[in-house]
mmCIF file of C-alpha atoms in Angstrom:
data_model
loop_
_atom_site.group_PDB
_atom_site.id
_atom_site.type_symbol
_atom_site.label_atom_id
_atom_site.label_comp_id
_atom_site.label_asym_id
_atom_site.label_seq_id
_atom_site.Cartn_x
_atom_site.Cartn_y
_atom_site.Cartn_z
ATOM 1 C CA UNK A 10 -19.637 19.150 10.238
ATOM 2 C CA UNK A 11 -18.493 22.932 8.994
ATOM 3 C CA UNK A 12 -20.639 24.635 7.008
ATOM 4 C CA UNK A 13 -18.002 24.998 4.211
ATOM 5 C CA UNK A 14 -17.906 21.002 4.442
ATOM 6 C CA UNK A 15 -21.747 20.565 4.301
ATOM 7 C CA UNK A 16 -21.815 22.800 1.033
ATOM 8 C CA UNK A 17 -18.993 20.705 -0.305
ATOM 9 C CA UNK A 18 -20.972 17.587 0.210
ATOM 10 C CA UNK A 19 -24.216 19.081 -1.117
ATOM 11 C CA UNK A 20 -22.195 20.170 -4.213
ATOM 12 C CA UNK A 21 -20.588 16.679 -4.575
ATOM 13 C CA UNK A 22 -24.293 15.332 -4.792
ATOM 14 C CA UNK A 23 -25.410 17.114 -7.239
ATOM 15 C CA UNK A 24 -22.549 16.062 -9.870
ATOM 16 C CA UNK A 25 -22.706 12.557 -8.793
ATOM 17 C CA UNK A 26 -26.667 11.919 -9.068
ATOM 18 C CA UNK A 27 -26.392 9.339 -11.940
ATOM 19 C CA UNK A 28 -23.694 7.428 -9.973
ATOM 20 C CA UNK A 29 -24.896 7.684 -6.740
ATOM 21 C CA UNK A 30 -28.009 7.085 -4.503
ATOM 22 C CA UNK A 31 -29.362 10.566 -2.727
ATOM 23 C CA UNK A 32 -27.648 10.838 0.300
ATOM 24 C CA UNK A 33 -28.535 12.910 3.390
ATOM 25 C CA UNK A 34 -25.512 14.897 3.581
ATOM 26 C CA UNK A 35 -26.228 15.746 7.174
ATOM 27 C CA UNK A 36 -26.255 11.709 8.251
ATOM 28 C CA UNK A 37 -22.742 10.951 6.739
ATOM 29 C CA UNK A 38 -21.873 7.509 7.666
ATOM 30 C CA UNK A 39 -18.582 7.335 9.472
ATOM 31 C CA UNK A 40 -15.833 4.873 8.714
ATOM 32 C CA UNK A 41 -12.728 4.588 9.727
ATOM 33 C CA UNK A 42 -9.762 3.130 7.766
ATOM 34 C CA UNK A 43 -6.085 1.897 8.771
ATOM 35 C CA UNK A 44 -3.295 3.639 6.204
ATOM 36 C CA UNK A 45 0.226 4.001 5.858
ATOM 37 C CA UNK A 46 2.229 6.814 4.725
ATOM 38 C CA UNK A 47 3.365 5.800 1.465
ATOM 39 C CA UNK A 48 2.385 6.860 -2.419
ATOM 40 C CA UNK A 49 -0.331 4.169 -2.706
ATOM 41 C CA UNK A 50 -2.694 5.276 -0.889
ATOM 42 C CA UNK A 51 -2.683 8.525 -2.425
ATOM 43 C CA UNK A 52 -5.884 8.147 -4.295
ATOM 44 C CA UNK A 53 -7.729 7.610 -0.975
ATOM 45 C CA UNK A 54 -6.707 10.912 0.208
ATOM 46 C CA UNK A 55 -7.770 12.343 -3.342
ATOM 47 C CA UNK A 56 -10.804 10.176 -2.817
ATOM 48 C CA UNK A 57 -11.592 12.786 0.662
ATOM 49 C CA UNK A 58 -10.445 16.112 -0.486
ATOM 50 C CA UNK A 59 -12.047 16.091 -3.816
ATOM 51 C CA UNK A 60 -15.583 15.495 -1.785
ATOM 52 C CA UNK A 61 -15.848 11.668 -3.887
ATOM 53 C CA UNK A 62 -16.799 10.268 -0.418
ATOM 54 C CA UNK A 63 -18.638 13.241 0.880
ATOM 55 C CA UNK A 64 -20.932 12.807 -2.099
ATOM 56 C CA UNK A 65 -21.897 9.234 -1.284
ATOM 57 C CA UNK A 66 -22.767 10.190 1.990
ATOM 58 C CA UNK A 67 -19.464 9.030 3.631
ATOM 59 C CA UNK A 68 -17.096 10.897 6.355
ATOM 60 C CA UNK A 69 -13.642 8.690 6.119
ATOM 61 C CA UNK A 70 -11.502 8.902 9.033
ATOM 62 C CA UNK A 71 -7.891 7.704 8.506
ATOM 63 C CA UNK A 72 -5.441 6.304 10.482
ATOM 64 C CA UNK A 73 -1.947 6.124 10.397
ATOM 65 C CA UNK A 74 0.119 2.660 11.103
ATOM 66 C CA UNK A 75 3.195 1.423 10.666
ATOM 67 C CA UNK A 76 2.690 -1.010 7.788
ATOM 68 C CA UNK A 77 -0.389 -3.179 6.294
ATOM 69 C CA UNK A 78 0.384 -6.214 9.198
ATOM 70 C CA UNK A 79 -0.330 -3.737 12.412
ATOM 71 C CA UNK A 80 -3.276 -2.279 11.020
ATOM 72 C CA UNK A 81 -5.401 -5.926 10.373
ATOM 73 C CA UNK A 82 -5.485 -6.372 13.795
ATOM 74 C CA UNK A 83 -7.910 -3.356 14.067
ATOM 75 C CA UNK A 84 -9.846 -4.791 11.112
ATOM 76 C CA UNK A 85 -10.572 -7.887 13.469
ATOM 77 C CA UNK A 86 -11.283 -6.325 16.555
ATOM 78 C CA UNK A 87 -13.900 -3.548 14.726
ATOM 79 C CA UNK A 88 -11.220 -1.038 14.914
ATOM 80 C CA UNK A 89 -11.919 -0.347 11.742
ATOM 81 C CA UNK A 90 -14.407 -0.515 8.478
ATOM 82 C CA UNK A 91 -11.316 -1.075 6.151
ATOM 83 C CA UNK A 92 -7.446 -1.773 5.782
ATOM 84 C CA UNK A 93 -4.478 -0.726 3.269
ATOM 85 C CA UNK A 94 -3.016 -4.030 3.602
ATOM 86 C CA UNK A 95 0.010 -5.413 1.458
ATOM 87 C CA UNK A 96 -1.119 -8.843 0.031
ATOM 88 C CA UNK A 97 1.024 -10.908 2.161
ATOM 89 C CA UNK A 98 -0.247 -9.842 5.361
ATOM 90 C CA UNK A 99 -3.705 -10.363 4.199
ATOM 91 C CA UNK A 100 -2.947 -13.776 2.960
ATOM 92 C CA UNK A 101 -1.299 -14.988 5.910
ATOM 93 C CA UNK A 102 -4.288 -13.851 8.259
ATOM 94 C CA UNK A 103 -6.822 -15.966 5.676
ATOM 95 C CA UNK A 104 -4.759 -18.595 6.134
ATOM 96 C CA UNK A 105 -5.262 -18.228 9.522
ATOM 97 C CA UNK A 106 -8.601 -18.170 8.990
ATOM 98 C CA UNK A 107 -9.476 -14.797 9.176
ATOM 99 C CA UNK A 108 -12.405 -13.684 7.217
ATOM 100 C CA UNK A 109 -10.884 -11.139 5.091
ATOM 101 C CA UNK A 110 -11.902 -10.041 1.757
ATOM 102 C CA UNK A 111 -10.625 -7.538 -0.950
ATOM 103 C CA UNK A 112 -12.957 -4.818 -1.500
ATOM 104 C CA UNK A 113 -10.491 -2.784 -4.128
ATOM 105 C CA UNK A 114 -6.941 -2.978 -5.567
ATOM 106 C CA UNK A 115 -4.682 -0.229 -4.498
ATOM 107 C CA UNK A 116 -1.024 -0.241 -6.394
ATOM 108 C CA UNK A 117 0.997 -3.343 -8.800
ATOM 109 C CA UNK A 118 4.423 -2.610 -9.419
ATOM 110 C CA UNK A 119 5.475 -0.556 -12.637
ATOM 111 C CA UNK A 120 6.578 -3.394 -15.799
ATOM 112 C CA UNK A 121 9.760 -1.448 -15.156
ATOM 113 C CA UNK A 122 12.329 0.245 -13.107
ATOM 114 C CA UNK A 123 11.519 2.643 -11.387
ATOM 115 C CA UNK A 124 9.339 1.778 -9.009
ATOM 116 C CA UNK A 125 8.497 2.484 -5.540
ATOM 117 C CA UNK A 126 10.310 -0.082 -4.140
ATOM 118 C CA UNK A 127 14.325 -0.248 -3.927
ATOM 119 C CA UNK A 128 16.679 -1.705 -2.264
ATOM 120 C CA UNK A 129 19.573 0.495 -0.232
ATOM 121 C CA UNK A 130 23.008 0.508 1.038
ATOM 122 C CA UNK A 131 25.544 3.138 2.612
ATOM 123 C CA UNK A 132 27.961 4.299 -0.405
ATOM 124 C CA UNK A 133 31.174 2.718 -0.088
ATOM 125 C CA UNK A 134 29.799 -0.485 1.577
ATOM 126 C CA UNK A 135 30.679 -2.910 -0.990
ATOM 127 C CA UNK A 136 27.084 -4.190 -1.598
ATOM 128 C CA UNK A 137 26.136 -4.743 -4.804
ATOM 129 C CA UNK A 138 23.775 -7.540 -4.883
ATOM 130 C CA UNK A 139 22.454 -10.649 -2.866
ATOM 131 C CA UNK A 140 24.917 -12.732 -2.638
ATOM 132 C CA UNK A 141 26.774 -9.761 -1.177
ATOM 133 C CA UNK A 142 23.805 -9.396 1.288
ATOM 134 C CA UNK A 143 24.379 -12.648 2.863
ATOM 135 C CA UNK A 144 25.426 -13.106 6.935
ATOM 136 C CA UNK A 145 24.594 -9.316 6.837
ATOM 137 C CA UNK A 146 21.252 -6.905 8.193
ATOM 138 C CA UNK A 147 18.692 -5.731 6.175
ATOM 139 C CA UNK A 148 15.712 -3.677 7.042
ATOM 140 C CA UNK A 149 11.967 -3.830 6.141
ATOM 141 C CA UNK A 150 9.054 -2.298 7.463
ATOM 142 C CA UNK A 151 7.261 -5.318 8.799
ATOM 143 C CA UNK A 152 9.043 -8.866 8.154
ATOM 144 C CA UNK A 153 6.453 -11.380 5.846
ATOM 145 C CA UNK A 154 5.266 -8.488 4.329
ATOM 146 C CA UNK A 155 5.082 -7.453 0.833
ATOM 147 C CA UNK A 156 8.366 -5.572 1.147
ATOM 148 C CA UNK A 157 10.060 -8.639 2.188
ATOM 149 C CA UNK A 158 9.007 -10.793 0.370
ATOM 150 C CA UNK A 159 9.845 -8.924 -2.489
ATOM 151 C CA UNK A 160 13.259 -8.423 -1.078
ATOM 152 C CA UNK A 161 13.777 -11.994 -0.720
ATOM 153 C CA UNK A 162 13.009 -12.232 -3.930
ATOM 154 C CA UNK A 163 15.870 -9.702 -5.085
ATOM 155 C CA UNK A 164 18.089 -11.579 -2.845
ATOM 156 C CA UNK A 165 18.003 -14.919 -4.667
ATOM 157 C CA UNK A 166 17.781 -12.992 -8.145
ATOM 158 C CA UNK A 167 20.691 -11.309 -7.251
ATOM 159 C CA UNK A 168 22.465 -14.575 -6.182
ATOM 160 C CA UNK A 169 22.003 -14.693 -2.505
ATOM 161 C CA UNK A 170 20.748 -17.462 -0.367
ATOM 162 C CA UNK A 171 17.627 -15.186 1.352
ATOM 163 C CA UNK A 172 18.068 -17.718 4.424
ATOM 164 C CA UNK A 173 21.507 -16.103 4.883
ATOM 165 C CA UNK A 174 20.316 -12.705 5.460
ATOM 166 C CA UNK A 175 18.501 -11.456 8.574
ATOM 167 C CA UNK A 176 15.534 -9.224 8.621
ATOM 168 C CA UNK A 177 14.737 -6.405 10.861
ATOM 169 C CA UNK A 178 11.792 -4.392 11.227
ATOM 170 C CA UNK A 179 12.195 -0.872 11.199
ATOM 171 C CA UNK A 180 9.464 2.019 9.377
ATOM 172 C CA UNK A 181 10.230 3.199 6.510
ATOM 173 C CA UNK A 182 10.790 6.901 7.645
ATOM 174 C CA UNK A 183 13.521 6.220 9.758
ATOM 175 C CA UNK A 184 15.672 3.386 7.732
ATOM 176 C CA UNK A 185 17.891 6.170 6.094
ATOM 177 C CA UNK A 186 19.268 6.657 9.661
ATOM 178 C CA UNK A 187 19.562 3.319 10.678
ATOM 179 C CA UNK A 188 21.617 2.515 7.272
ATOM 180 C CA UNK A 189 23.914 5.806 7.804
ATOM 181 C CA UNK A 190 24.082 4.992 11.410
ATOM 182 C CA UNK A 191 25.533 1.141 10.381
ATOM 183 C CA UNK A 192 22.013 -0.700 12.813
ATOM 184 C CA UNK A 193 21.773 -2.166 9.517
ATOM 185 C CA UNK A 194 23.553 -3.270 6.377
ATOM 186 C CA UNK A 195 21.011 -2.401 3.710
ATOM 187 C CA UNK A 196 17.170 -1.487 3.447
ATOM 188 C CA UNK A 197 13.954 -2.600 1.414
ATOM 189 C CA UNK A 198 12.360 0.791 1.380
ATOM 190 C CA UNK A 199 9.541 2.745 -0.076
ATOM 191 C CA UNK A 200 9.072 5.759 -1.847
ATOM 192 C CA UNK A 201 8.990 8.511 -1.108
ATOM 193 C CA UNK A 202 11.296 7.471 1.044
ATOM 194 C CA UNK A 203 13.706 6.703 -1.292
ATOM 195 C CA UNK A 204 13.717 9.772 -2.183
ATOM 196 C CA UNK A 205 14.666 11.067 0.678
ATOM 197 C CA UNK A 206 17.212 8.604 1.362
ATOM 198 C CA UNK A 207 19.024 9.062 -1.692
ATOM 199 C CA UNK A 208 19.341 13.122 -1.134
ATOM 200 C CA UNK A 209 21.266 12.900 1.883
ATOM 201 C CA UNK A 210 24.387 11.978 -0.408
ATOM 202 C CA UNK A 211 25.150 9.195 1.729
ATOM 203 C CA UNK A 212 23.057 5.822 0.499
ATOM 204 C CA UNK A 213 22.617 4.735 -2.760
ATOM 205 C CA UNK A 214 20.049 2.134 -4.858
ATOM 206 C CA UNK A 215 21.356 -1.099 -6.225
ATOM 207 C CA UNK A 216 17.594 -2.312 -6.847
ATOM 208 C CA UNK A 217 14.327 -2.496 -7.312
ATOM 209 C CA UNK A 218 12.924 -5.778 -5.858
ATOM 210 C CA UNK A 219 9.350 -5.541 -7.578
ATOM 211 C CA UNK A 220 9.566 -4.824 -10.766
ATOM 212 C CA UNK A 221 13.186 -6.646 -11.172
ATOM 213 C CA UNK A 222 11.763 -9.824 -10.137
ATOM 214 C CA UNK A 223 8.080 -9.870 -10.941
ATOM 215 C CA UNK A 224 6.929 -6.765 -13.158
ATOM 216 C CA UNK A 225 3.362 -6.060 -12.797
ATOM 217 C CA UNK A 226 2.943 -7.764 -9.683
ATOM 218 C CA UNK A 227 0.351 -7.238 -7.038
ATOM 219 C CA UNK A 228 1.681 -4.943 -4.108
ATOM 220 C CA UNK A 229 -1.260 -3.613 -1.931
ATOM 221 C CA UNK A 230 -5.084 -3.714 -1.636
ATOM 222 C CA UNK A 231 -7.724 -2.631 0.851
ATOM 223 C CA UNK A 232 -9.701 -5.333 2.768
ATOM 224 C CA UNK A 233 -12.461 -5.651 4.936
ATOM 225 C CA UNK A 234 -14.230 -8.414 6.791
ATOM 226 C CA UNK A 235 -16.766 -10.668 4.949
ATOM 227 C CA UNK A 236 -19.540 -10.468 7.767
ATOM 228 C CA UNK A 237 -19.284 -6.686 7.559
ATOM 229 C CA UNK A 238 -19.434 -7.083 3.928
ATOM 230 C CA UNK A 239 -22.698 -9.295 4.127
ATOM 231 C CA UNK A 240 -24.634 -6.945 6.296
ATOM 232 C CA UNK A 241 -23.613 -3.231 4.777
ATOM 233 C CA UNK A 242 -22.677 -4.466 1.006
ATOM 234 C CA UNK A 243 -24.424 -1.017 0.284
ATOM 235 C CA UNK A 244 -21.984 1.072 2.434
ATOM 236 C CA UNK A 245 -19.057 -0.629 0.538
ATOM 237 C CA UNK A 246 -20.508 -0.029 -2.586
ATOM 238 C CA UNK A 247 -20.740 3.334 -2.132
ATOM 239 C CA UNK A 248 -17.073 3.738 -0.314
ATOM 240 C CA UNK A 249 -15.620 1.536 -3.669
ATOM 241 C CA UNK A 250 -17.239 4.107 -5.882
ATOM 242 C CA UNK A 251 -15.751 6.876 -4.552
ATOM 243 C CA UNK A 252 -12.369 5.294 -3.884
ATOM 244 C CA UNK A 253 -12.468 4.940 -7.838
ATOM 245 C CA UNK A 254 -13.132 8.117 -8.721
ATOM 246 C CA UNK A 255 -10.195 8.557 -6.230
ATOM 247 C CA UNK A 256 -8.035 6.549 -8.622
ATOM 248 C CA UNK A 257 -9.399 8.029 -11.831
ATOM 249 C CA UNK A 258 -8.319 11.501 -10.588
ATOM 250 C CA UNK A 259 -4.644 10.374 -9.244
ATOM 251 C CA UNK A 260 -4.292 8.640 -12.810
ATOM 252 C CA UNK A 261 -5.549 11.511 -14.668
ATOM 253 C CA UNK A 262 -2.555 13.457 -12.957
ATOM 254 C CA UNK A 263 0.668 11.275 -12.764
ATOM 255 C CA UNK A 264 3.403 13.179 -12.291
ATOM 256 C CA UNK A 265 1.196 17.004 -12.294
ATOM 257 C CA UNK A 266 1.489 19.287 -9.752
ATOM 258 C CA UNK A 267 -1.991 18.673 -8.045
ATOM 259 C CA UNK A 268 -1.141 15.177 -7.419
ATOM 260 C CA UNK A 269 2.774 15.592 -6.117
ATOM 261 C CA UNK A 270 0.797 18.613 -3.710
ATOM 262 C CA UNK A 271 -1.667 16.038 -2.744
ATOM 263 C CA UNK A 272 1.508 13.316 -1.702
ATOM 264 C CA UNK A 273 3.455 15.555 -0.111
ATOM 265 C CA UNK A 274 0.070 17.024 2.236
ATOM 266 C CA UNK A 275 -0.455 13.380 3.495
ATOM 267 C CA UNK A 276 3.258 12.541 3.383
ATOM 268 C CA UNK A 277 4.872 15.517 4.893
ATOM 269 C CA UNK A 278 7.242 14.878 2.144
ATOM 270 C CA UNK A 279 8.579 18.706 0.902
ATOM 271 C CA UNK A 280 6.825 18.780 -2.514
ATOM 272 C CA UNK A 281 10.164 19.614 -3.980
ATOM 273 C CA UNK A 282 10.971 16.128 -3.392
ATOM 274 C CA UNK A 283 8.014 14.545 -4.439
ATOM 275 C CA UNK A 284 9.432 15.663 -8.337
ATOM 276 C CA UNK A 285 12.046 12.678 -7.585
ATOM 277 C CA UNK A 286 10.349 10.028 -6.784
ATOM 278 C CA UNK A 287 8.679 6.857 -8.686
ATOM 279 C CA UNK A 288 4.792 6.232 -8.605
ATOM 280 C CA UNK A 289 3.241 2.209 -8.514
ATOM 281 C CA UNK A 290 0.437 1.803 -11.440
ATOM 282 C CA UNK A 291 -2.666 2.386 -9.458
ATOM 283 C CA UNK A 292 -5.232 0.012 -9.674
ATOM 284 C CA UNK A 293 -9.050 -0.531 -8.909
ATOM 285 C CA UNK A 294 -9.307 -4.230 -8.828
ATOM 286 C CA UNK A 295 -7.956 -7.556 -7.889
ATOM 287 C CA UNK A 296 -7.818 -10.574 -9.744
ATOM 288 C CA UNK A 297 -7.053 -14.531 -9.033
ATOM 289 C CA UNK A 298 -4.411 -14.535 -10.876
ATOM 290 C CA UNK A 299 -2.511 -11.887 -9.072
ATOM 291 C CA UNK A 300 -3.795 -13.158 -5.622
ATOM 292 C CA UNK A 301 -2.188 -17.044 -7.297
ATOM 293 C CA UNK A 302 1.190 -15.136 -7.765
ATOM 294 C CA UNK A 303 1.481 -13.892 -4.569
ATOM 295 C CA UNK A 304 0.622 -17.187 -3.050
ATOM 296 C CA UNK A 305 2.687 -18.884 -4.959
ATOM 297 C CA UNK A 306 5.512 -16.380 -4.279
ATOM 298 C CA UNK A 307 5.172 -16.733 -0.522
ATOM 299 C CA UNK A 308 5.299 -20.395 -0.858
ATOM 300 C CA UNK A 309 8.692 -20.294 -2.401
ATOM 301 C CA UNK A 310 9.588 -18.239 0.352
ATOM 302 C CA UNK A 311 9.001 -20.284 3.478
ATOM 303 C CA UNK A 312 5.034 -18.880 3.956
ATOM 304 C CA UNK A 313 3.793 -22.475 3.234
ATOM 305 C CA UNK A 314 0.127 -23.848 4.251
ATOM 306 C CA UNK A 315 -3.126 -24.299 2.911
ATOM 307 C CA UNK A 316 -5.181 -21.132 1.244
ATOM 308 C CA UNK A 317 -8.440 -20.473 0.284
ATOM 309 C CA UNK A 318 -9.374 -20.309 -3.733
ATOM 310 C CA UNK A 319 -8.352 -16.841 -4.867
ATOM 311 C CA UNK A 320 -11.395 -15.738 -6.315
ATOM 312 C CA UNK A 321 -13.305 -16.775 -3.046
ATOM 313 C CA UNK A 322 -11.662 -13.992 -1.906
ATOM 314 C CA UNK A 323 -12.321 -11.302 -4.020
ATOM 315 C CA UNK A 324 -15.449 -8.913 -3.139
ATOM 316 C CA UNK A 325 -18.050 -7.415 -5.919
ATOM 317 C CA UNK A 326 -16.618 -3.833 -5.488
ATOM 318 C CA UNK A 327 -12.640 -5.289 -6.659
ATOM 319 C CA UNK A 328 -14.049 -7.099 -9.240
#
């Protein structure tokens, strides 16, 4: 640890003394988390530069995957301490039986356009909906994910049979070439890639899967395991209070310079770009009700089987 970052964690103590057990700022436990480059996990990185985790005696070391599905994998093997995880991944490794658990909310969709997700086509193609989409290509960033699902959704909103349409995987940073290039016929994508997508002069929105189909909704959450959670509940108590105070300060700022700054650090998104896009409502907990959406959602959509009882699933610190 630098000496500038020891000072910064022996500052952080002293404001957080009424929320937060003394912490030996020169023992910080170390845990590692899976993320993705998108805007919800923005108040995890505000969680780590404004010293939240420092303060509860916690180094957090991030890393980067491709989308919510690759990075559960870790979570199983000890890879990692905890997972930004789209709900439909999550769900379809409990059904497995995997012993995850949510340990904090992350984003829900907006009651309203816009929101982060949207569907794209090339200008000119003809797509407007759906039904158009059928016998034709469209991209997510992991298939029975969150972003699909969501798109299927759209799809059969819009008046297309979803079964009609095939789904290919490709991250969200490089769908805008794959749509220009004609790999594919539309995308689901994610901001701020949309934003990005939409400058180039060449693609254009016709949707907005979430919050067009299911405003409010549940989109993404962290997990961890549940015999992790039994033996360190402390450690996770401390990580969910300073996640918190992650989201406090990213809610505090919507829209404000220090928060588009913070996006486009993580993102490598220009910050003149982050002015354009759309933010998710960030949230701090989970509830059954959401978690009995999804599953319900998924259902509809071919991700059939048994599941757990929501709230079985839901740990103290998302509560």
């Amino acid at each position: 640890m630098t000496q500038a970052t020891r000072r910064a964690a022996l500052l952080g103590l002293g404001a957080s003394t009424l929320m937060a057990p003394a912490i030996n700022a020169q023992a910080l436990t170390k845990m590692r988390v899976s993320v993705i480059p998108v805007l919800d996990v923005a108040p995890l990185h505000a969680a780590i530069a404004q010293g939240f985790f420092a303060a509860e005696g916690i180094e957090i070391d991030t890393s980067t995957t491709a989308g919510g599905a690759t990075g559960l994998p870790g979570l199983i093997a000890g890879q990692f301490r905890a997972v930004f995880s789209n709900g439909v991944s999550t769900m379809l490794g409990v059904r497995e039986g995997q012993e995850f658990k949510f340990i904090s909310g992350a984003s829900r969709a907006t009651m309203g356009p816009p929101d982060i997700l949207a569907v794209l086509t090339r200008k000119g193609s003809g797509i407007r909906s759906g039904k158009d989409l059928e016998g034709k290509r469209i991209a997510s960033n992991t298939r029975n994910n969150i972003v699909w699902l969501r798109g299927m959704a759209w799809v059969e909103k819009t008046g297309g049979d979803w079964r009609k349409v095939t789904t290919v995987e490709i991250p969200f940073p490089q769908m805008a070439d794959a749509l220009i290039g004609g790999r594919v016929d539309a995308v689901i994508s994610s901001e701020p890639f949309v934003a990005a997508a939409l400058e180039t002069g060449q693609i254009e929105r016709i949707g907005w899967p979430m919050s067009e189909t299911q405003p409010g909704c549940t989109n993404a959450h962290y997990v961890g395991m549940g015999p992790d959670l039994a033996r360190n509940g402390e450690i996770f108590d401390r990580w969910a209070r300073a996640l918190h105070k992650g989201v406090d300060w990213v809610n505090e700022r919507l829209g404000q310079p220090p928060l588009l700054e913070l996006i486009s650090n993580f993102s490598r998104v220009p910050l003149e770009r982050m002015r354009n896009v759309a933010l998710p409502a960030y949230a701090k907990n989970v509830t059954p009700a959401e978690i009995d959406e999804l599953v319900g959602t998924m259902q509809r959509y071919g991700l059939t089987g048994r599941y757990p009882a929501s709230a079985s699933l839901i740990h103290k610190t998302a509560q």
